[in-house]
Amino acid sequence: MSSAQQLLRSQRDLLLNWTCDHPAPLLRWLRDAEVLSSAHYLSLLERSPSNAVAQALETVCSTEESSRKFLQVLREVQDYYCRDLQDWVERHCRNNATSKPAPAPVKVEEKKPKSPIAKLFRGKSSKGFTLNAEVKAKEELRPNRSVKLANIRVPISAHKTTLLKRTEQLKCYSEGDGVASNSASHIEIRYTDLFVTEDDDFVDSSQHEYFDLASRRARIYVHQACQRIRPSHLLSPQSASGRPPKRVKVKGIAGIGKSVAVQRLVYEWAIGKNMREFTCVFDLRFRELNLIEAPLSLLELLGERFRYLKAVLPDLFTSPSSLLFILDGLDEFKFALDWNSPDKNIDVGSKVPVSELMVSLIKGSLLPEASVILTTRPSTEVPKRFFQRCCVVLGFEEDQVKEYTTKFYKDTQVAEKVYDYILNNDNLFVLSFIPLYCYIICTAMAEFFSSENQDADDSKSLELNPPRTVSEVYFCYLFTAIKHHALRGSAERSTPRSEVLSRAKYQLTNLGKLAYEKPSTEKDHVQQSRSGEVWCYSC
């Protein structure tokens, strides 16, 4: 047995203890390093964290080559874990990496920080990773840059870990293992790419947004004259100018997947697999900004939202070009926005109303070198002159509907039956191109096509045949969601139908009361809507 295998087998328990609480970065990097196959990787995400890491270590220790790749991956992801693991990497991985038997081994300068942030300042050459001439020149002009990097390394690592924990799960109501529950799927398992393309000026914005979507989709399918943009490439250089856009607007109707796409974007950055040119990403939701009544500065806003970054925000703002602001849901913002007001001379420390702060950030009068991604519905007018790229989310194509259905059900036979049923029903097929409705349809269909639901009690709880109209889909989904909400964690699937209906009636009564009694304040609205929320969307 070679040295790398011996090291990992002897230190297995320690490594398991250090990484089992948060295995996502380690597993993802192992997959991209081809140590884990895609199928094995997805299966590990469905296991408990400790079990997933234990299974990954078993695979890693099978060969010397995979053991060495594992040590290299540990060097890349060490900042996501405790200080003990980082010390272990410094003691054991350095010699192992340099002794790798290969014609041209990768050499990493020991004097440079080894975090994902540090790699933003390294160039790639045929001999390995090293600083190129241009970066070296910049470093000589700014000798304090390395000091600032060292200061922000730990807070940025904490920021990435926090974002990972917040974005790696997509919550939804689904059938549990014999228990009605509010479950969650890992974003890598459930997420399906969206159809995003450049916006144009040939659409009548006065018509209803759903008709706008249908007409745009019809032109796309007829002419096939659109350039598809992956959400991860929203800030990629444009072909005309060759420079990446600084301000990007992404619009789409309700339920089309804007917020989930943003969640995926933040997850990819936090795990170190996308947008690595940015030192820090700030994701802000307008729904939460509605709670801010008093004037405040950008420093105060971010310091309160990301408290672990408060001490290093001044250092981050010294290099605004390495910052990305993701502003999600402008249509939910309750404050008026004056886009025609003259630009004011404000900086990150100036106290202004939150509406004025957002306008300045979007227009670029505040932090013009920073990048901004704004999401909104078509009904919210934002002048296109402030953006270098304007995109529209069109939802799923037919292939994505099939992919989503396959990901939704663990049983491939059930997935095929549901997709065939959707495909042969025009009402449902058209609806399924909107990700939110695709989720609703799949949830409603689970009551009829899943083998676990074929007992007598369940067959009486709904109509005998699967839904064929939109109204029937809504009814089946409503009943399923209410049933799960009423029974979560307190009853088995075998609960009598009469009890299910009784509990569902109680929940519906509460929802009706919430809808009838309009909350007096926006704060009450947010708090009550969260406490009374029944459904969640994931795509």
XYZ file of C-alpha atoms in Angstrom:
539
model
C 0.000 0.000 0.000
C 1.392 3.434 -0.976
C 1.823 6.463 1.250
C -1.338 8.401 0.290
C -3.572 5.408 0.926
C -1.818 4.659 4.206
C -2.224 8.267 5.326
C -5.945 8.414 4.540
C -6.730 5.036 6.058
C -4.846 5.865 9.247
C -6.474 9.323 9.521
C -9.941 8.289 8.355
C -11.747 8.930 11.646
C -10.206 12.378 12.032
C -11.112 13.422 8.488
C -14.624 12.089 8.931
C -15.058 14.049 12.159
C -13.811 17.299 10.596
C -15.881 17.164 7.396
C -19.085 15.304 8.290
C -20.999 18.404 9.422
C -20.711 20.089 6.027
C -19.583 17.729 3.255
C -20.937 19.668 0.243
C -17.685 21.413 -0.857
C -15.604 18.263 -0.458
C -18.043 16.058 -2.383
C -18.537 18.559 -5.219
C -14.798 19.048 -5.737
C -14.247 15.288 -5.650
C -16.827 14.882 -8.388
C -15.257 17.576 -10.552
C -11.858 15.926 -9.998
C -13.450 12.697 -11.343
C -12.784 10.869 -8.092
C -16.555 10.387 -7.738
C -18.817 9.626 -10.682
C -21.841 11.886 -11.228
C -24.260 9.107 -10.287
C -22.314 8.251 -7.124
C -22.087 11.935 -6.217
C -25.854 12.460 -6.487
C -26.527 9.322 -4.460
C -24.219 10.592 -1.694
C -26.131 13.884 -1.514
C -29.233 11.921 -0.500
C -27.448 10.293 2.435
C -26.802 11.717 5.865
C -23.664 13.918 5.985
C -21.583 11.461 8.035
C -22.647 8.522 5.880
C -21.891 10.464 2.696
C -18.357 11.334 3.793
C -17.718 7.784 5.013
C -18.789 6.357 1.655
C -16.674 8.930 -0.207
C -13.600 8.022 1.859
C -14.116 4.349 1.047
C -14.099 5.186 -2.664
C -11.114 7.493 -2.332
C -8.977 4.934 -0.509
C -9.511 2.277 -3.183
C -6.534 3.410 -5.297
C -3.373 5.413 -4.840
C -4.316 7.805 -7.639
C -7.684 8.681 -6.113
C -6.024 9.075 -2.699
C -3.611 11.649 -4.131
C -6.438 13.493 -5.871
C -8.292 13.575 -2.562
C -5.320 15.273 -0.883
C -5.193 17.842 -3.672
C -8.916 18.520 -3.246
C -8.414 18.978 0.498
C -5.938 21.758 -0.256
C -8.622 23.519 -2.312
C -11.500 23.223 0.171
C -9.664 23.463 3.488
C -10.983 26.971 4.202
C -14.537 25.607 4.465
C -13.595 23.531 7.497
C -12.152 23.873 10.973
C -8.687 25.081 11.836
C -7.609 21.574 12.856
C -8.221 20.319 9.324
C -6.305 23.255 7.854
C -3.339 22.469 10.115
C -3.571 18.811 9.079
C -3.481 19.819 5.411
C -0.396 21.960 5.990
C 1.398 19.077 7.709
C 0.463 16.209 5.408
C -0.600 17.439 1.989
C 2.407 19.560 1.048
C 4.908 16.737 0.810
C 2.363 14.424 -0.742
C 1.538 16.912 -3.471
C 5.167 17.513 -4.405
C 6.026 13.805 -4.421
C 3.313 12.871 -6.872
C 4.852 10.669 -9.605
C 4.025 12.613 -12.748
C 6.049 14.170 -15.610
C 5.013 17.712 -14.751
C 3.632 17.999 -11.219
C 1.588 20.987 -10.134
C 3.619 23.196 -7.840
C 1.991 25.625 -5.484
C 3.979 28.470 -3.971
C 4.022 27.909 -0.224
C 4.336 31.609 0.559
C 0.987 32.406 -1.032
C -2.357 31.782 0.715
C -4.012 28.599 -0.485
C -7.624 29.649 -0.168
C -9.994 29.978 -3.154
C -9.603 33.756 -2.853
C -5.847 33.530 -3.372
C -6.292 31.723 -6.658
C -7.922 34.821 -8.119
C -4.444 36.319 -8.210
C -2.592 33.394 -9.782
C -2.085 32.786 -13.475
C -1.988 29.394 -15.152
C 1.086 28.211 -17.037
C 2.388 24.945 -18.437
C 4.499 24.428 -15.308
C 1.679 24.853 -12.851
C -0.023 27.730 -11.087
C 2.075 30.835 -10.593
C 1.732 34.587 -10.715
C 1.899 35.974 -14.262
C 3.817 39.127 -15.170
C 0.774 41.407 -15.220
C -0.400 40.354 -11.771
C 3.149 40.621 -10.401
C 3.328 44.214 -11.638
C 0.055 45.054 -9.923
C 1.252 43.428 -6.714
C 4.393 45.573 -6.758
C 2.304 48.727 -7.160
C 0.006 47.669 -4.293
C 2.225 45.987 -1.680
C -0.567 45.996 0.927
C -2.847 43.785 -1.203
C -1.573 40.535 0.321
C -2.107 41.942 3.794
C -5.727 42.763 2.962
C -6.230 39.296 1.518
C -4.970 37.777 4.730
C -7.345 39.963 6.736
C -10.440 38.975 4.750
C -9.611 35.293 4.286
C -11.339 34.010 7.423
C -14.480 36.230 7.179
C -14.926 35.361 3.494
C -14.627 31.665 4.317
C -17.321 32.100 6.981
C -19.446 33.975 4.439
C -19.154 31.178 1.886
C -19.982 28.518 4.461
C -23.057 30.471 5.577
C -24.255 30.924 2.010
C -23.725 27.233 1.288
C -25.848 26.168 4.222
C -28.576 28.604 3.187
C -28.666 27.771 -0.524
C -27.862 24.064 -0.822
C -31.414 22.875 -0.066
C -34.611 23.331 -2.068
C -37.562 22.827 0.254
C -40.774 21.287 -1.002
C -43.694 19.150 0.112
C -43.308 15.564 -1.014
C -44.106 12.054 0.042
C -41.737 10.959 2.793
C -40.738 7.454 3.815
C -44.089 6.531 5.275
C -44.520 9.923 6.932
C -46.090 13.077 5.562
C -43.370 15.647 5.924
C -41.882 18.886 4.718
C -38.834 17.584 2.917
C -35.920 19.153 1.113
C -33.862 18.123 -1.878
C -30.281 19.130 -2.472
C -30.044 21.826 -5.110
C -27.658 19.659 -7.144
C -30.332 16.958 -7.341
C -33.447 18.998 -8.112
C -32.269 22.103 -9.987
C -32.945 22.178 -13.729
C -31.445 24.787 -16.044
C -33.751 27.528 -17.286
C -34.224 28.936 -20.767
C -32.731 32.443 -20.554
C -32.205 34.662 -23.601
C -31.515 38.282 -24.479
C -34.436 40.649 -24.029
C -35.658 42.689 -26.987
C -37.828 45.738 -27.659
C -40.336 44.043 -29.941
C -42.767 42.896 -27.270
C -45.863 44.819 -26.266
C -45.333 45.244 -22.532
C -48.932 46.412 -22.052
C -50.335 42.896 -22.485
C -50.560 40.404 -19.656
C -47.174 38.926 -18.751
C -48.313 35.341 -19.417
C -49.341 36.256 -22.963
C -46.028 38.045 -23.308
C -44.299 34.772 -22.370
C -46.374 32.740 -24.829
C -45.768 35.082 -27.758
C -42.053 35.267 -27.066
C -41.781 31.486 -26.818
C -43.700 31.091 -30.102
C -41.258 33.350 -31.932
C -38.310 31.482 -30.456
C -39.558 28.079 -31.487
C -40.542 29.255 -34.985
C -37.430 31.205 -35.852
C -34.855 29.523 -33.596
C -33.082 32.874 -33.553
C -32.128 33.330 -29.933
C -28.920 32.939 -28.029
C -29.378 30.875 -24.906
C -27.657 32.263 -21.829
C -26.883 30.040 -18.894
C -27.567 31.801 -15.563
C -23.925 31.218 -14.614
C -22.870 33.217 -17.701
C -24.920 36.347 -17.058
C -21.732 38.292 -16.358
C -19.656 36.723 -19.114
C -18.141 39.079 -21.736
C -20.484 40.121 -24.502
C -19.489 39.316 -28.061
C -19.824 42.919 -29.258
C -17.698 44.741 -26.682
C -15.620 41.853 -25.355
C -16.016 43.197 -21.820
C -18.194 41.719 -19.086
C -21.321 43.751 -18.254
C -21.451 45.502 -14.910
C -25.233 45.828 -14.647
C -27.525 42.951 -15.650
C -31.324 42.857 -15.482
C -33.138 39.520 -15.457
C -36.900 39.672 -15.856
C -39.508 36.958 -15.891
C -43.079 36.255 -14.850
C -44.034 34.906 -11.431
C -42.972 31.311 -10.885
C -40.586 31.245 -13.848
C -37.595 30.426 -11.619
C -35.759 33.727 -11.111
C -35.199 33.358 -7.370
C -34.195 29.707 -7.627
C -31.749 30.568 -10.411
C -30.261 33.229 -8.149
C -30.033 30.685 -5.337
C -28.138 28.335 -7.639
C -25.853 31.187 -8.695
C -24.972 32.036 -5.094
C -24.437 28.336 -4.317
C -22.021 27.932 -7.236
C -19.976 30.932 -6.098
C -19.943 29.833 -2.472
C -18.710 26.369 -3.384
C -15.934 27.858 -5.519
C -17.160 26.658 -8.920
C -18.440 29.795 -10.597
C -17.806 33.569 -10.745
C -14.476 33.158 -9.000
C -13.430 36.594 -10.205
C -15.512 38.031 -7.356
C -14.030 38.176 -3.885
C -17.443 38.600 -2.273
C -21.094 38.225 -3.306
C -23.870 40.041 -1.442
C -27.360 38.648 -2.017
C -30.185 40.935 -0.948
C -33.940 40.385 -1.249
C -36.272 43.337 -1.679
C -38.870 41.560 0.442
C -36.492 41.876 3.399
C -35.469 45.435 2.500
C -39.138 46.410 2.928
C -38.629 46.225 6.699
C -36.095 49.079 6.684
C -37.780 52.384 7.484
C -34.934 54.628 8.692
C -32.177 56.028 6.458
C -28.967 54.032 6.520
C -25.707 53.635 4.645
C -24.580 50.724 2.503
C -21.978 49.914 5.147
C -24.685 49.712 7.808
C -27.001 47.649 5.602
C -24.375 45.049 4.751
C -22.912 45.075 8.249
C -26.307 44.206 9.692
C -27.156 41.654 6.997
C -23.735 39.952 7.079
C -22.456 40.586 10.579
C -19.407 38.349 10.240
C -18.197 40.637 7.399
C -18.712 43.899 9.251
C -15.077 44.342 10.269
C -13.694 43.732 6.757
C -16.262 45.684 4.705
C -13.952 48.750 4.436
C -11.208 46.506 3.019
C -13.651 44.930 0.559
C -14.837 48.318 -0.677
C -11.276 49.325 -1.580
C -11.632 46.941 -4.538
C -15.267 47.370 -5.705
C -14.629 45.615 -9.028
C -14.328 42.335 -7.108
C -17.794 42.711 -5.530
C -21.115 41.385 -6.846
C -24.541 42.498 -5.603
C -27.509 40.229 -6.382
C -30.795 42.076 -5.853
C -33.736 39.695 -6.042
C -37.417 40.586 -6.517
C -37.625 44.299 -7.310
C -41.352 43.851 -7.970
C -41.819 43.074 -4.249
C -40.270 46.381 -3.133
C -42.893 48.576 -1.450
C -41.005 51.881 -1.663
C -41.281 54.197 -4.667
C -38.245 54.355 -6.947
C -37.331 57.596 -8.712
C -35.204 56.650 -11.726
C -35.168 60.196 -13.136
C -33.787 61.922 -10.040
C -30.372 63.559 -10.460
C -27.447 61.523 -9.188
C -26.323 62.504 -5.718
C -22.768 62.432 -4.509
C -23.109 59.624 -1.973
C -20.632 56.995 -0.885
C -20.813 53.745 1.091
C -20.984 55.704 4.350
C -23.775 58.127 3.379
C -27.089 57.636 5.170
C -30.043 57.779 2.768
C -33.464 56.063 2.479
C -33.188 52.455 1.385
C -35.061 53.208 -1.869
C -32.523 55.884 -2.774
C -29.709 53.511 -1.826
C -31.018 50.820 -4.190
C -31.547 53.280 -7.045
C -27.983 54.585 -6.697
C -26.580 51.052 -6.620
C -28.576 49.946 -9.673
C -27.841 53.101 -11.679
C -24.137 52.905 -10.843
C -23.796 56.281 -9.193
C -22.803 54.324 -6.083
C -19.949 51.825 -6.560
C -19.932 52.045 -10.375
C -17.146 49.448 -10.620
C -19.123 46.815 -8.703
C -21.303 44.306 -10.565
C -25.079 44.088 -10.040
C -27.625 41.430 -11.046
C -31.246 42.561 -10.656
C -34.279 40.268 -10.951
C -37.819 41.540 -11.437
C -41.150 40.836 -13.096
C -41.935 42.427 -16.477
C -44.603 44.595 -14.834
C -41.938 46.565 -12.956
C -40.435 49.168 -15.226
C -36.698 49.735 -14.874
C -35.032 51.828 -17.605
C -32.858 49.646 -19.811
C -30.289 52.429 -20.172
C -28.829 51.531 -16.778
C -27.931 47.991 -17.855
C -25.352 46.551 -20.218
C -27.307 43.284 -20.507
C -31.049 42.653 -20.261
C -32.302 39.069 -20.181
C -35.655 37.337 -19.984
C -36.333 33.980 -18.346
C -38.622 31.792 -20.461
C -38.815 28.823 -18.115
C -38.421 25.254 -19.361
C -38.211 23.773 -22.809
C -39.636 20.343 -23.517
C -36.342 18.649 -22.654
C -36.188 20.496 -19.337
C -39.743 19.435 -18.464
C -38.695 15.821 -18.940
C -35.478 16.366 -16.989
C -37.321 18.013 -14.115
C -39.891 15.222 -13.972
C -37.099 12.645 -13.871
C -35.392 14.500 -11.029
C -38.636 14.972 -9.102
C -39.389 11.254 -8.733
C -36.843 8.769 -7.466
C -38.694 5.994 -9.280
C -37.846 6.267 -12.999
C -40.956 4.320 -14.004
C -43.193 6.772 -12.152
C -41.325 9.679 -13.773
C -41.896 8.238 -17.236
C -45.607 7.690 -16.580
C -46.096 11.237 -15.282
C -44.168 12.798 -18.168
C -46.141 10.783 -20.753
C -49.366 11.875 -19.076
C -48.274 15.547 -19.190
C -47.107 15.211 -22.790
C -50.469 13.828 -23.905
C -52.506 16.527 -22.180
C -52.275 19.911 -23.883
C -53.516 21.865 -20.854
C -50.888 20.404 -18.556
C -48.121 20.418 -21.161
C -48.401 24.155 -21.815
C -48.547 24.831 -18.087
C -45.457 22.693 -17.365
C -43.138 25.124 -19.176
C -43.428 27.400 -16.143
C -41.229 25.764 -13.438
C -43.585 26.600 -10.574
C -46.490 24.899 -12.319
C -44.285 21.991 -13.310
C -43.616 21.498 -9.596
C -47.337 21.783 -8.786
C -48.247 19.253 -11.490
C -45.600 16.760 -10.325
C -46.735 17.117 -6.711
C -50.385 16.589 -7.638
C -49.602 13.605 -9.870
C -47.667 11.833 -7.124
C -50.961 10.920 -5.461
C -51.964 8.880 -8.518
C -48.810 7.445 -10.065
C -46.598 6.630 -7.073
C -46.802 2.953 -6.131
C -46.810 3.877 -2.425
C -50.125 5.699 -2.854
C -52.218 2.861 -4.261
C -53.870 1.829 -0.988
C -57.621 2.146 -0.514
C -57.559 5.134 1.808
C -55.554 7.294 -0.580
C -57.703 6.347 -3.544
C -60.711 7.805 -1.739
C -58.969 11.023 -0.771
C -58.950 12.355 -4.338
C -60.786 11.763 -7.591
C -60.347 8.317 -9.136
C -58.603 9.663 -12.260
C -55.539 11.948 -12.484
C -56.342 15.634 -13.072
C -56.745 16.763 -16.678
C -57.729 20.417 -16.276
C -55.936 23.273 -14.558
C -58.658 23.495 -11.894
C -58.303 19.784 -11.108
C -54.529 20.181 -10.803
C -55.008 23.044 -8.350
C -57.476 21.004 -6.314
C -55.187 17.958 -6.107
C -52.165 20.078 -5.236
C -54.076 22.055 -2.614
C -55.321 18.897 -0.943
C -51.850 17.294 -1.024
C -50.128 20.384 0.386
C -52.737 20.904 3.113
C -52.618 17.211 4.043
C -48.869 17.296 4.434
C -48.976 20.571 6.331
C -51.651 19.253 8.675
C -49.944 15.914 9.299
C -46.265 16.860 9.240
C -44.426 14.979 11.947
C -47.587 14.039 13.830
C -49.257 11.218 11.924
C -48.553 8.295 9.655
C -49.677 7.900 6.067
C -52.302 5.446 7.303
C -54.189 8.209 9.125
C -57.953 7.859 8.421
C -59.296 10.106 5.689
C -61.783 11.729 8.093
C -58.962 12.890 10.347
C -56.976 14.187 7.387
C -59.969 16.205 6.189
C -60.594 17.547 9.676
C -57.050 18.785 10.043
C -57.038 20.157 6.502
C -60.230 22.087 7.256
C -58.561 23.647 10.291
C -55.540 24.733 8.237
C -57.704 26.137 5.432
C -59.747 28.090 7.955
C -56.576 29.681 9.306
C -55.397 30.529 5.797
C -58.751 32.076 4.946
C -58.639 34.154 8.108
C -55.135 35.355 7.238
C -56.261 36.335 3.742
C -59.404 38.090 5.010
C -57.769 40.032 7.834
C -55.298 42.160 5.923
C -52.166 42.702 8.052
C -51.890 46.274 9.250
C -48.189 46.712 8.553
C -45.637 45.320 6.174
C -43.724 43.821 9.092
C -46.842 42.018 10.292
C -47.456 40.830 6.742
C -43.996 39.285 6.467
C -44.194 37.666 9.892
C -47.731 36.314 9.396
C -47.102 35.099 5.869
C -44.106 33.164 7.100
C -46.026 31.610 9.962
C -48.985 30.762 7.743
C -47.020 29.704 4.689
C -48.021 26.315 3.339
C -46.270 25.826 0.027
C -42.722 26.214 -1.151
C -41.424 26.174 -4.706
C -38.327 24.449 -5.998
C -37.241 23.846 -9.541
